[in-house]
Coordinates of C-alpha atoms and ligand atoms in Angstrom, one line a residue:
Chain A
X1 CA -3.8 -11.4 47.2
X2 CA -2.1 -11.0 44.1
X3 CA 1.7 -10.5 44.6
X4 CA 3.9 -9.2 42.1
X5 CA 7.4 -9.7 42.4
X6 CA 10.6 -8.4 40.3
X7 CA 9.2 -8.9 36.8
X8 CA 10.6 -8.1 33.4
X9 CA 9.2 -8.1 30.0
X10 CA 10.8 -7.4 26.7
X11 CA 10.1 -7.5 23.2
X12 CA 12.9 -8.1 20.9
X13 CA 15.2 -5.5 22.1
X14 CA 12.8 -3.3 23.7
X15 CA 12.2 -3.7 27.5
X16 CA 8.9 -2.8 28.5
X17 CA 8.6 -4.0 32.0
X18 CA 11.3 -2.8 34.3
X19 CA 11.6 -5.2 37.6
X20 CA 8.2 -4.1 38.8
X21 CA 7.2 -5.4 42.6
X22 CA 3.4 -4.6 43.5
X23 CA 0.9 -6.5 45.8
X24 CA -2.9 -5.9 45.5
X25 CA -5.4 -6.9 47.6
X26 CA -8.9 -8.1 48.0
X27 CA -12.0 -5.7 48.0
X28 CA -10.2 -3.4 46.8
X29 CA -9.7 -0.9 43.1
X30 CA -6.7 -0.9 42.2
X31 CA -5.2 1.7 39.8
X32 CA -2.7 1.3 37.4
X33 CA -2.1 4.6 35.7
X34 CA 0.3 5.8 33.5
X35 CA 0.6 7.9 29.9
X36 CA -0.3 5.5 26.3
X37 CA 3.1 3.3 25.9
X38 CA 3.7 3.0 29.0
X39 CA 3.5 -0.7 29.8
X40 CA -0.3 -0.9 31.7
X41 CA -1.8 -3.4 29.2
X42 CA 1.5 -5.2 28.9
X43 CA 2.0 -5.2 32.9
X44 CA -2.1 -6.4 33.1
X45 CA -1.2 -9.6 30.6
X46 CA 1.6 -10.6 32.2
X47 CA -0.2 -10.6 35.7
X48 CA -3.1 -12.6 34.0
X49 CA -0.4 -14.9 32.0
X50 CA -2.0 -13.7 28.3
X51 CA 2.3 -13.1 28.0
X52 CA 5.2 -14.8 29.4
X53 CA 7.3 -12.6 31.8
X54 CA 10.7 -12.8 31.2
X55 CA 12.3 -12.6 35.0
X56 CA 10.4 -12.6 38.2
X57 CA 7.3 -14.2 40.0
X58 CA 3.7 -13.6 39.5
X59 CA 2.0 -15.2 43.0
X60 CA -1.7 -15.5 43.4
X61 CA -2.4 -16.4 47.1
X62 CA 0.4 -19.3 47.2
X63 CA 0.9 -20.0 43.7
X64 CA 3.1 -19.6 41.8
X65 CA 1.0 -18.7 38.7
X66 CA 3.2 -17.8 36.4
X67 CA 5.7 -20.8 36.7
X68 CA 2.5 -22.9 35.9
X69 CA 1.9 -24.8 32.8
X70 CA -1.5 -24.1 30.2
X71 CA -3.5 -27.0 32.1
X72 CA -3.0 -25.7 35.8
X73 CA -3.0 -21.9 35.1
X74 CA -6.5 -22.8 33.8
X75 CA -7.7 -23.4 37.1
X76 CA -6.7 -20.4 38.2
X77 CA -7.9 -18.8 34.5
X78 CA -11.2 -20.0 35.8
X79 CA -11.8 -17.5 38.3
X80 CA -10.2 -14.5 36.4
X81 CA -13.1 -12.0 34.9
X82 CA -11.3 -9.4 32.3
X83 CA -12.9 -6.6 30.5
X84 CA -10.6 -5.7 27.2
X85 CA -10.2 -2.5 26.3
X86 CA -12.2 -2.6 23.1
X87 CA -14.5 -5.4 24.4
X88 CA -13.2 -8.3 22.9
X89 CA -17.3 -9.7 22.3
X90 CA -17.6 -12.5 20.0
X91 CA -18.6 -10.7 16.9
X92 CA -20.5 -13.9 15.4
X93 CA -22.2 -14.3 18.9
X94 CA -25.4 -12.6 20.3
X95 CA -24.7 -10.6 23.3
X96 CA -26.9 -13.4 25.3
X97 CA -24.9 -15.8 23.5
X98 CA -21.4 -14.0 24.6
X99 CA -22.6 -13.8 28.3
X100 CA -23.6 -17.6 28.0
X101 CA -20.5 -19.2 26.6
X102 CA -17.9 -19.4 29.6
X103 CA -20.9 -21.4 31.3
X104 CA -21.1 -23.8 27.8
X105 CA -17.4 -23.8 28.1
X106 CA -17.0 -24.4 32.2
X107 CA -20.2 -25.4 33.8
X108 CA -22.8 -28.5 33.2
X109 CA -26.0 -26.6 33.9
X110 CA -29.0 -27.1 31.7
X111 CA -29.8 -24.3 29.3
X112 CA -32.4 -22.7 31.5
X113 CA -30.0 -22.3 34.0
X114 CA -27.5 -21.1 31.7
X115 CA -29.7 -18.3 30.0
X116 CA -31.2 -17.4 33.7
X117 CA -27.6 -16.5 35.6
X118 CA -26.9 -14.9 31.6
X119 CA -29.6 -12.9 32.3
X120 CA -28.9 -12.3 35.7
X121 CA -25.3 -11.1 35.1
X122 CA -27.2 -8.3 32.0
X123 CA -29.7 -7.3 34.2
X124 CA -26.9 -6.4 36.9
X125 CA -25.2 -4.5 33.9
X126 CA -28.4 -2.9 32.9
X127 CA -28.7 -4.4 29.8
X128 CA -31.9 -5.2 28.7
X129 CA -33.9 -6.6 25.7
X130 CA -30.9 -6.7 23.7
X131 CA -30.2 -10.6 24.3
X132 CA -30.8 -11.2 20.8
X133 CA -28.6 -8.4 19.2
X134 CA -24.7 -9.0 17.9
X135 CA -22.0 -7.1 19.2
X136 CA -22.0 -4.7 15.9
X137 CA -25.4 -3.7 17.0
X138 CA -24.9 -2.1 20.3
X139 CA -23.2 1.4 21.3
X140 CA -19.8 0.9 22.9
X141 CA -20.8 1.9 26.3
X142 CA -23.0 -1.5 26.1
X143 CA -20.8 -3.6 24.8
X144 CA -18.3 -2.5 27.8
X145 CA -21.1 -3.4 30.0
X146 CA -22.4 -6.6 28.3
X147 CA -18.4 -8.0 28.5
X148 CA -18.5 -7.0 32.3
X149 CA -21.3 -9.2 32.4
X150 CA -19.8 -12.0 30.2
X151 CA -16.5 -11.3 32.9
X152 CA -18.6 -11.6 36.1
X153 CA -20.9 -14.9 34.7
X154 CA -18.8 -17.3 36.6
X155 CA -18.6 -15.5 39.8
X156 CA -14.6 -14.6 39.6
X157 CA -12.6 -13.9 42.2
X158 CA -10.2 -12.0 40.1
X159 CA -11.4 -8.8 37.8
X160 CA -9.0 -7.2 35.2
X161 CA -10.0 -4.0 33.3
X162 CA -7.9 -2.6 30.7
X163 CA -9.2 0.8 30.0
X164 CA -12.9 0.5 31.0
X165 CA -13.1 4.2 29.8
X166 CA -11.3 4.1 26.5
X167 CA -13.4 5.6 24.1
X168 CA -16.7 6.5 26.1
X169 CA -18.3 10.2 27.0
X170 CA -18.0 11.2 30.7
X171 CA -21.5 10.0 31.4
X172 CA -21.0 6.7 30.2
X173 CA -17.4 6.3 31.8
X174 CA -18.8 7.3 35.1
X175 CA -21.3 4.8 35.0
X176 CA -19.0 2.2 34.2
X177 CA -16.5 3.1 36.9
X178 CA -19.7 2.9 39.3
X179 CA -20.6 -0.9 38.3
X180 CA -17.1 -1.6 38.8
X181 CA -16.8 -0.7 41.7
X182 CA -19.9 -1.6 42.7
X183 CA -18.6 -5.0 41.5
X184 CA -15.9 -5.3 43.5
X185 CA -17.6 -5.2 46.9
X186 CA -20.6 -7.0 46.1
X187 CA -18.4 -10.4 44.9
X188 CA -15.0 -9.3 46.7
X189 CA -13.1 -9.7 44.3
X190 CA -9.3 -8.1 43.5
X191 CA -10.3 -5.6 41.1
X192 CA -7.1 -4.3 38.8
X193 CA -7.8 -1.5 36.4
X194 CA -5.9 0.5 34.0
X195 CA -6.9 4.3 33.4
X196 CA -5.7 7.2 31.9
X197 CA -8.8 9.2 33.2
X198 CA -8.1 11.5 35.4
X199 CA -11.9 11.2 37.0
X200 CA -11.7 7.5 37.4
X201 CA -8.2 7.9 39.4
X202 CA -9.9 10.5 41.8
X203 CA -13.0 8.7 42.2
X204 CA -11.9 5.8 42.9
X205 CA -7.9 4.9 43.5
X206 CA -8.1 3.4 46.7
X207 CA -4.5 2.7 45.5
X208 CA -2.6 3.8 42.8
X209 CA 0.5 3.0 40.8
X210 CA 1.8 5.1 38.4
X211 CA 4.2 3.5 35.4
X212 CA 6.5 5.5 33.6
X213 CA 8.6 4.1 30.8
X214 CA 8.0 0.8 32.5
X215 CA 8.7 1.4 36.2
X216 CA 6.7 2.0 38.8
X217 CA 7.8 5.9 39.8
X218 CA 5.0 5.9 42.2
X219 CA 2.2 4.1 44.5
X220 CA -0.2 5.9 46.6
X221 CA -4.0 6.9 46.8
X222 CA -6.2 9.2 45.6
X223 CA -5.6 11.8 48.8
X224 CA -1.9 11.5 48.6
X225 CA -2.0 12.1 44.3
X226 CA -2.5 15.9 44.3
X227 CA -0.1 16.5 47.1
X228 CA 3.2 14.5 45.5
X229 CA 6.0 16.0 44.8
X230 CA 7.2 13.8 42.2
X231 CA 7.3 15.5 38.9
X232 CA 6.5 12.9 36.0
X233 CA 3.6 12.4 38.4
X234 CA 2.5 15.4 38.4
X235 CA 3.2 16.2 34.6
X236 CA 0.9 13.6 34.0
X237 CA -2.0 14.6 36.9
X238 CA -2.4 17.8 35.7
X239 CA -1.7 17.2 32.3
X240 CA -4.7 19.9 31.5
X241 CA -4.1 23.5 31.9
X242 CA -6.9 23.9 34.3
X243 CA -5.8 21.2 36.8
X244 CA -2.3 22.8 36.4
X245 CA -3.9 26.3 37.1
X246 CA -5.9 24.8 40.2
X247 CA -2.7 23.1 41.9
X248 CA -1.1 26.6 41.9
X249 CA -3.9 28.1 43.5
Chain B
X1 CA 16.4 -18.6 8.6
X2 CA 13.2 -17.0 8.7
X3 CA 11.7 -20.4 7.3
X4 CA 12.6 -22.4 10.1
X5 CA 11.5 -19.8 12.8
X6 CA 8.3 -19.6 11.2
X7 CA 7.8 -23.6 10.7
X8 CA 8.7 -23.9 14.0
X9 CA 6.2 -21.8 15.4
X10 CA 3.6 -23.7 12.5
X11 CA 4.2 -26.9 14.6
X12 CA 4.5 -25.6 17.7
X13 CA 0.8 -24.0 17.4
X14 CA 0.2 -27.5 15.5
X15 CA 0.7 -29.1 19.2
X16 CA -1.8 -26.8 20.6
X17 CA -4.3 -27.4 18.0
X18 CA -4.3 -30.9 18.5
X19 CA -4.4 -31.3 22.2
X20 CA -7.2 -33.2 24.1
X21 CA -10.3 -31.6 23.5
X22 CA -11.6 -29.9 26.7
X23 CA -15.9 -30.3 25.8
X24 CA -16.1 -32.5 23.1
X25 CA -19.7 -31.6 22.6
X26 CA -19.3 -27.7 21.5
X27 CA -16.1 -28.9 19.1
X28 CA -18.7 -31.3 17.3
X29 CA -21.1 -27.9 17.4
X30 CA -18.4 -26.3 16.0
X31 CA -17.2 -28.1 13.4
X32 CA -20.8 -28.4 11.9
X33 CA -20.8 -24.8 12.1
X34 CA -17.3 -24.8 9.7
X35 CA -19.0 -27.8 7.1
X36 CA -21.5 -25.5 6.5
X37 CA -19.0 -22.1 6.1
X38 CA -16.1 -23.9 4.6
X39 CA -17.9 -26.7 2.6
X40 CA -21.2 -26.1 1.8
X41 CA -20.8 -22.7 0.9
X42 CA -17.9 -23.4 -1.2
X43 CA -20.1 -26.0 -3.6
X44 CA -21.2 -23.1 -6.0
X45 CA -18.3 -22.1 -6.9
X46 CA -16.7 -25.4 -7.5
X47 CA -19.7 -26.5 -10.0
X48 CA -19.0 -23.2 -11.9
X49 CA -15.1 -23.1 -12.1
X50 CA -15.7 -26.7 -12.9
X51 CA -18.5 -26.9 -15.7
X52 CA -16.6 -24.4 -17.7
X53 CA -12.9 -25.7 -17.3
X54 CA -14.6 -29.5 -18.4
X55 CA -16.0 -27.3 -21.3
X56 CA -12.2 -25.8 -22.0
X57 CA -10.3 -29.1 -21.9
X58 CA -12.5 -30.7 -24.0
X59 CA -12.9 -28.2 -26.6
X60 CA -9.0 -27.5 -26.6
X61 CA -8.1 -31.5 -26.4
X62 CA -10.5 -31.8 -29.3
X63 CA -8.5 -28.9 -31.5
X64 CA -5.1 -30.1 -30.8
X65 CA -6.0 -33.6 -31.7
X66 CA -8.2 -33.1 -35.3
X67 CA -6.6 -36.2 -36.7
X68 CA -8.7 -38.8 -38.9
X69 CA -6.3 -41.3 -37.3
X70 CA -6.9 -40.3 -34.0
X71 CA -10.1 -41.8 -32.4
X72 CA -12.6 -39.2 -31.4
X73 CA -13.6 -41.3 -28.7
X74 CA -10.1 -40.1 -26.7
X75 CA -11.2 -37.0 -26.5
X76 CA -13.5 -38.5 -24.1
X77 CA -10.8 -40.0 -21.9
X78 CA -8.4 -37.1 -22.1
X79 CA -10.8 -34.8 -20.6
X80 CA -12.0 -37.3 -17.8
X81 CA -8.0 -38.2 -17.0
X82 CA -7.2 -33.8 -16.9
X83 CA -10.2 -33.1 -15.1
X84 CA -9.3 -36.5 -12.3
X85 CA -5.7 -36.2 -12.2
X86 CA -4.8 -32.2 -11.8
X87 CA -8.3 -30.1 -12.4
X88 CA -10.4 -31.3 -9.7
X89 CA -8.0 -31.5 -7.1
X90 CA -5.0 -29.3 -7.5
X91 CA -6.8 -26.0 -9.5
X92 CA -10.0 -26.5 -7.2
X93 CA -7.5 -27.0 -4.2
X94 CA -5.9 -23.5 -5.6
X95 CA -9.5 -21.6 -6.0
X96 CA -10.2 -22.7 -2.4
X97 CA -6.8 -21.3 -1.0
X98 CA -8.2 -17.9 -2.4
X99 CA -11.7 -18.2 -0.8
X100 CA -11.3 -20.7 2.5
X101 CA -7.7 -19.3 3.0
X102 CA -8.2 -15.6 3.2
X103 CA -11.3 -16.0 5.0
X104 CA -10.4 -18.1 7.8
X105 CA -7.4 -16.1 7.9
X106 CA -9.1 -12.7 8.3
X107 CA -11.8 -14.4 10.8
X108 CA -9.0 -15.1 13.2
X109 CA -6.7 -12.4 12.8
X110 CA -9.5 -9.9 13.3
X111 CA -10.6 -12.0 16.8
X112 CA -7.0 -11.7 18.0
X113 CA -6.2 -8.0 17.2
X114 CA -9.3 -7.2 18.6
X115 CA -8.1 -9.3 22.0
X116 CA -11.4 -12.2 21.2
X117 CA -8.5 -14.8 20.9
X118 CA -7.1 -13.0 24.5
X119 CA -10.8 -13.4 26.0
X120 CA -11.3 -16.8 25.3
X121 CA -7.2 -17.8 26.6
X122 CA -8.2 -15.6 30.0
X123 CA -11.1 -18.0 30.6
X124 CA -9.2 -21.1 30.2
X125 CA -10.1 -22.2 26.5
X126 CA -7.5 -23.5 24.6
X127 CA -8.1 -21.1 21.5
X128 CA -5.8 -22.5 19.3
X129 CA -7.6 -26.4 19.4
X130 CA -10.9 -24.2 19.5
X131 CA -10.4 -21.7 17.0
X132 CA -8.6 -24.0 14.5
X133 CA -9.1 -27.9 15.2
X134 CA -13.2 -27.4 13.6
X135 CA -11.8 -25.9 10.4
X136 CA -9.3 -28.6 10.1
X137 CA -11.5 -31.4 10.5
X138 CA -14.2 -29.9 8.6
X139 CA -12.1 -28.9 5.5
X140 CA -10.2 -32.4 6.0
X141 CA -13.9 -34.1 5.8
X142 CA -15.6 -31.5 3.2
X143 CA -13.1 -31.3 0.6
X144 CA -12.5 -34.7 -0.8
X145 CA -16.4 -34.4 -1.6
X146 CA -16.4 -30.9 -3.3
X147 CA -13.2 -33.0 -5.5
X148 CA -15.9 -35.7 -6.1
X149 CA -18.9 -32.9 -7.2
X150 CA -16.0 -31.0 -9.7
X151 CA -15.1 -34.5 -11.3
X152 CA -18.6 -34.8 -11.9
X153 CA -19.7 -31.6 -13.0
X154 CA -16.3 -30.7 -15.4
X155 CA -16.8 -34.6 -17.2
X156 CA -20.7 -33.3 -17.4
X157 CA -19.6 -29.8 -18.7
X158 CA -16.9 -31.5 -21.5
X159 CA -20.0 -33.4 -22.6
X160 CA -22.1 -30.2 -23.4
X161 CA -19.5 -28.2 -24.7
X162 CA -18.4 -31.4 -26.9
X163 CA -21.9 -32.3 -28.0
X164 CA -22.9 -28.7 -29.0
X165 CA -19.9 -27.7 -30.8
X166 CA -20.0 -30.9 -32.7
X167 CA -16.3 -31.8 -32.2
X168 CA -17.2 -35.3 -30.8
X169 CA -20.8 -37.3 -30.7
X170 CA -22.1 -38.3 -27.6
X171 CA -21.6 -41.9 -27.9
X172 CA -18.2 -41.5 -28.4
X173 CA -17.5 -39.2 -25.8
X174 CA -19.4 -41.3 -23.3
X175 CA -17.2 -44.5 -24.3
X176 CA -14.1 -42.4 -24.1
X177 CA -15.1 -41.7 -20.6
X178 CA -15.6 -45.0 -19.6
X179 CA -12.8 -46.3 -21.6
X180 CA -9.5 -47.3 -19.8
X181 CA -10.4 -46.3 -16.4
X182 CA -8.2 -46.3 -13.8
X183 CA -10.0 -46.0 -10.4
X184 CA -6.8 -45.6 -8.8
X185 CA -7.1 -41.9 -10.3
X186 CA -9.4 -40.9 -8.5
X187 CA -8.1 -42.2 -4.7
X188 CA -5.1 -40.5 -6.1
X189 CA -7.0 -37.0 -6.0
X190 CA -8.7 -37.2 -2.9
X191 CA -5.0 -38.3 -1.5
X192 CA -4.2 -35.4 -3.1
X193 CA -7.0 -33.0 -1.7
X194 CA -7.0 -34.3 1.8
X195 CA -3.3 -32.6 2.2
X196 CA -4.4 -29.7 0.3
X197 CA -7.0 -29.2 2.9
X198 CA -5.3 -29.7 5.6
X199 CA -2.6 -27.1 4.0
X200 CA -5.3 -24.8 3.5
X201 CA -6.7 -24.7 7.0
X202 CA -3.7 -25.2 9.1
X203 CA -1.5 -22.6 7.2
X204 CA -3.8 -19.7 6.8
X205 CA -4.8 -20.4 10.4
X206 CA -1.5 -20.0 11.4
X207 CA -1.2 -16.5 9.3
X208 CA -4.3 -15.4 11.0
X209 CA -3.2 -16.3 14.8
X210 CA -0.5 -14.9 14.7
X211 CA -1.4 -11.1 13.3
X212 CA -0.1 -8.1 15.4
X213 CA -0.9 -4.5 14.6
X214 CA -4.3 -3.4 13.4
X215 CA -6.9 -3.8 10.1
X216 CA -4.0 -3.3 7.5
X217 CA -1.9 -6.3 9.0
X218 CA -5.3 -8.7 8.8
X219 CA -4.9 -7.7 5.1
X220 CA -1.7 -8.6 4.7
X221 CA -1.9 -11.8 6.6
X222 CA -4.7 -12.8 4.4
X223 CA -3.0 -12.5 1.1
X224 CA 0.1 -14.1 2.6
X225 CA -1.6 -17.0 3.8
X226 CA -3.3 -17.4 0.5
X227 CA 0.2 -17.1 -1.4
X228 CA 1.7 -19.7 0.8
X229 CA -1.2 -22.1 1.3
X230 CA -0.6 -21.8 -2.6
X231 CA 2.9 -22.4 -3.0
X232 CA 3.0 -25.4 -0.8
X233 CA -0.1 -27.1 -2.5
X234 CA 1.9 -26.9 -5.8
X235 CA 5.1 -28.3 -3.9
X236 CA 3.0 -31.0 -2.6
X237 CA 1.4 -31.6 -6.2
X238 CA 4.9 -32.9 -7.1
X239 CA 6.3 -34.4 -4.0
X240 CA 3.2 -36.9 -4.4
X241 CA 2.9 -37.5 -7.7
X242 CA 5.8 -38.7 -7.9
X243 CA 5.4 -41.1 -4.7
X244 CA 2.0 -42.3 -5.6
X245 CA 1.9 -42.5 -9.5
X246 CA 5.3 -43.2 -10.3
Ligands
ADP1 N1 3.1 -8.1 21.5 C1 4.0 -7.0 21.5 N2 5.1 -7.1 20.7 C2 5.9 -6.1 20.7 N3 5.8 -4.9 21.3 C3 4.7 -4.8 22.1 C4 3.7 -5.8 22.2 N4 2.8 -5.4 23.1 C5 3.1 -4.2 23.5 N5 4.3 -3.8 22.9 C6 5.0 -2.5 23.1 O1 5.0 -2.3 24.5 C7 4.9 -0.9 24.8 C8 3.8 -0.7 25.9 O2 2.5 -1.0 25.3 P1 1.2 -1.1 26.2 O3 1.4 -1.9 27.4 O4 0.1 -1.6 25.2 O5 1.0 0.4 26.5 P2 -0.3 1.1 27.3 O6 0.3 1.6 28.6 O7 -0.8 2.1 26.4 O8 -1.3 0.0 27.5 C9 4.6 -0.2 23.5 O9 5.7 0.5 23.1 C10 4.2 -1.3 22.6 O10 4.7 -1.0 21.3
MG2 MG1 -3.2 -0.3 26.7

């Protein structure tokens, strides 16, 4: 479990993070929503300690992560997987090479070894003969998938995705979204994800938050988001003129 | 004020940098990968900037010293002593803030505005030690040879722009080379060039880690890490000269 408790983040005088409290648990997706500007990514790198909270707690299990130093969050760091929203590849690496370095980095195995469970993790991504390609070579929709790979090499017990839709058709997006949560049962992990995509929320929030100006406003699931009564909410669900034209119906 | 905050945050990322190494084996991977970008690759443009400013000095030392009383033979030595004391290590150390500066600087910026500096934190690698320490160590390493190759090649080119002009014989601008020699000089330059080096790398790293924004700030990072990385190389010319030859 990943407990969230009271934090607050600013950046020179603007606060971005408003004393936010959330909990998420295992096998489950977890949804953080809100409009661009909100806070999401911010609120996602202060959970995974990319920036220093200000106030508050960040817990995973019984730790304390966030009080930790760089040398014991690492161990933690070691079972965090985390998909960037524009990829974040290694533009100088192959995409094999990419899937292949947190094993260099964390793991003694031979090279077979290392290029097999690579291969494994591309294979699950649907990535194939493109080992040998650089990042610049690929579409977006497979470099998304080859960093899922690259996220999921060392079995993590922890995945992050900042916008996993950002910038891909409908097709591609619902794809993604599928090996996510796929994902997330097959290796249990505590999947957090942010979204501004309507279709990812409905298809699959199994619980939502919702972040305005840097507060949560609301927390829910995907059955309770149509019905709410809360109006930034709802400003932003049916942002489009035919969702707002269905609600009335 | 803003130079304290910023040389603050130089030796704070400084720390990081040189922390224990977490796998020795891929930093030695790494920084053979950096001799090869920062050094070898940098050896061209030394042996040109350097044949033709040995060419200049002579040419120019020979002009402003047409004097029957005046042994042609020091046209020789001036050269050699120009090209050892400032040429060869503080202009080359200038050129390579323009080339290695601005490129390791948009290298790094670019991986941390497009979050590759946040990947390889979130897995546990010290990015800082592993982005930077190889560049440092290779630059550190590289450099004092490339000052070796441009002494070489700017005495060679003073020799072929003396000899084919006419303005001094061979002989004598051979025995003006080897006349008076002070080998201190030389460990003097590569003094020199092994803090210009490390100026290089470390500053325009340090520009380059620390970019926020997008594509245009990259740019800019780039051209200030150049225009410091300069600026302190000529403040270091002075601070040791004046300790070492004085
Ligand atoms: N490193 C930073 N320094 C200063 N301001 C930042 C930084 N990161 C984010 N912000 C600001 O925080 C706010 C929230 O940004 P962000 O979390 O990226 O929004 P989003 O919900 O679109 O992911 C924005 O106003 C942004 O300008
Ligand atoms: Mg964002």
């Amino acid at each position: 479990m990943i407990k969230v408790d009271h934090i607050w983040k600013s950046f020179n005088h603007q606060t971005v993070l408003k004393d936010i409290s959330v909990e998420f648990e295992k096998g489950k997706t977890n949804l953080i929503i809100g409009q661009s500007g909100s806070g999401k990514t911010v609120l996602l790198k202060s959970i995974v300690g990319l920036l220093d909270i200000d106030k508050g707690e960040v817990k995973y299990d019984d730790v304390v992560y966030s009080k930790l130093d760089f040398r014991e969050k690492k161990e933690i760091r070691k079972k965090i997987g985390m998909l960037f929203q524009g990829s974040a590849l290694f533009d100088s690496s192959t995409v094999e090479e990419n899937v292949i370095y947190p094993l260099d980095m964390f793991t003694n195995m031979s090279y077979e070894e290392k290029r097999e469970r690579a291969n494994f993790c591309l294979n699950r991504v649907n990535i194939l003969n493109a080992n040998h390609l650089y990042p610049s070579e690929i579409s977006g929709g497979m470099q998304k998938r080859v960093a899922i790979a690259r996220a999921i090499v060392l079995n993590p017990e922890y995945l992050f995705c900042d916008e996993p839709d950002s910038g891909l058709d409908p097709i591609t997006t619902l794809r993604i979204n599928n090996l996510i949560k796929e994902i997330t049962e097959e290796f249990n992990t505590i999947t957090i994800i942010n979204t501004h995509d309507m279709n990812s929320v409905m298809e699959f929030g199994e619980k939502i938050i919702f972040i305005h100006i840097g507060q949560i406003w609301w927390e829910g699931t995907n059955k309770d988001i149509l019905h709410s009564e809360n109006e930034k909410l709802n400003d932003f669900v049916f942002a489009n003129h035919m969702a707002k034209r269905l609600k009335q119906i | 004020m803003q130079f304290f905050y910023h040389f603050g945050k130089y030796v704070i990322l400084l720390t990081k940098v040189f922390s224990k190494p977490e796998k020795s084996k891929i930093y030695y991977k790494q920084t053979l990968k950096e001799l090869i970008s920062l050094g070898v690759n940098s050896i061209g443009i030394v042996i040109i900037i350097s044949v033709f400013t040995g060419a200049v000095i002579t040419l120019q030392t020979a002009y402003n010293t047409e004097n029957p009383f005046y042994p042609r033979y020091l046209i020789g030595l001036m050269a050699r002593d120009t090209i050892i004391l400032e040429f060869s290590s503080t202009m080359v150390g200038l050129i390579l803030a323009g080339k290695i500066g601005s490129s390791i600087a948009s290298e790094i910026g670019t991986m941390r505005i497009t979050e590759q500096i946040d990947a390889l934190e979130i897995m546990g690698v010290n990015s800082a030690s592993y982005l930077i320490l190889p560049k440092i160590i290779a630059s550190v390493l590289f450099n004092p040879l490339l000052t070796m190759i441009s002494i070489a090649i700017g005495v060679f080119g003073g020799w072929i722009a003396g000899t084919a002009t006419g303005v001094v014989s061979s002989e004598d601008y051979i025995y003006g080379i080897r006349f008076a020699f002070i080998p201190f000089y030389v460990t003097y330059a590569l003094i020199k060039t092994v803090f210009y080096a490390f100026i290089i790398t470390s500053v325009s790293s340090y520009y380059g880690y620390f970019v926020r924004g997008g594509a245009l700030e990259v740019g800019r990072s780039s051209t200030k890490a150049v225009v410091y990385s300069c600026i302190l190389i000529l403040l270091f010319d002075v601070i040791l000269t004046q300790l070492l030859l004085s």
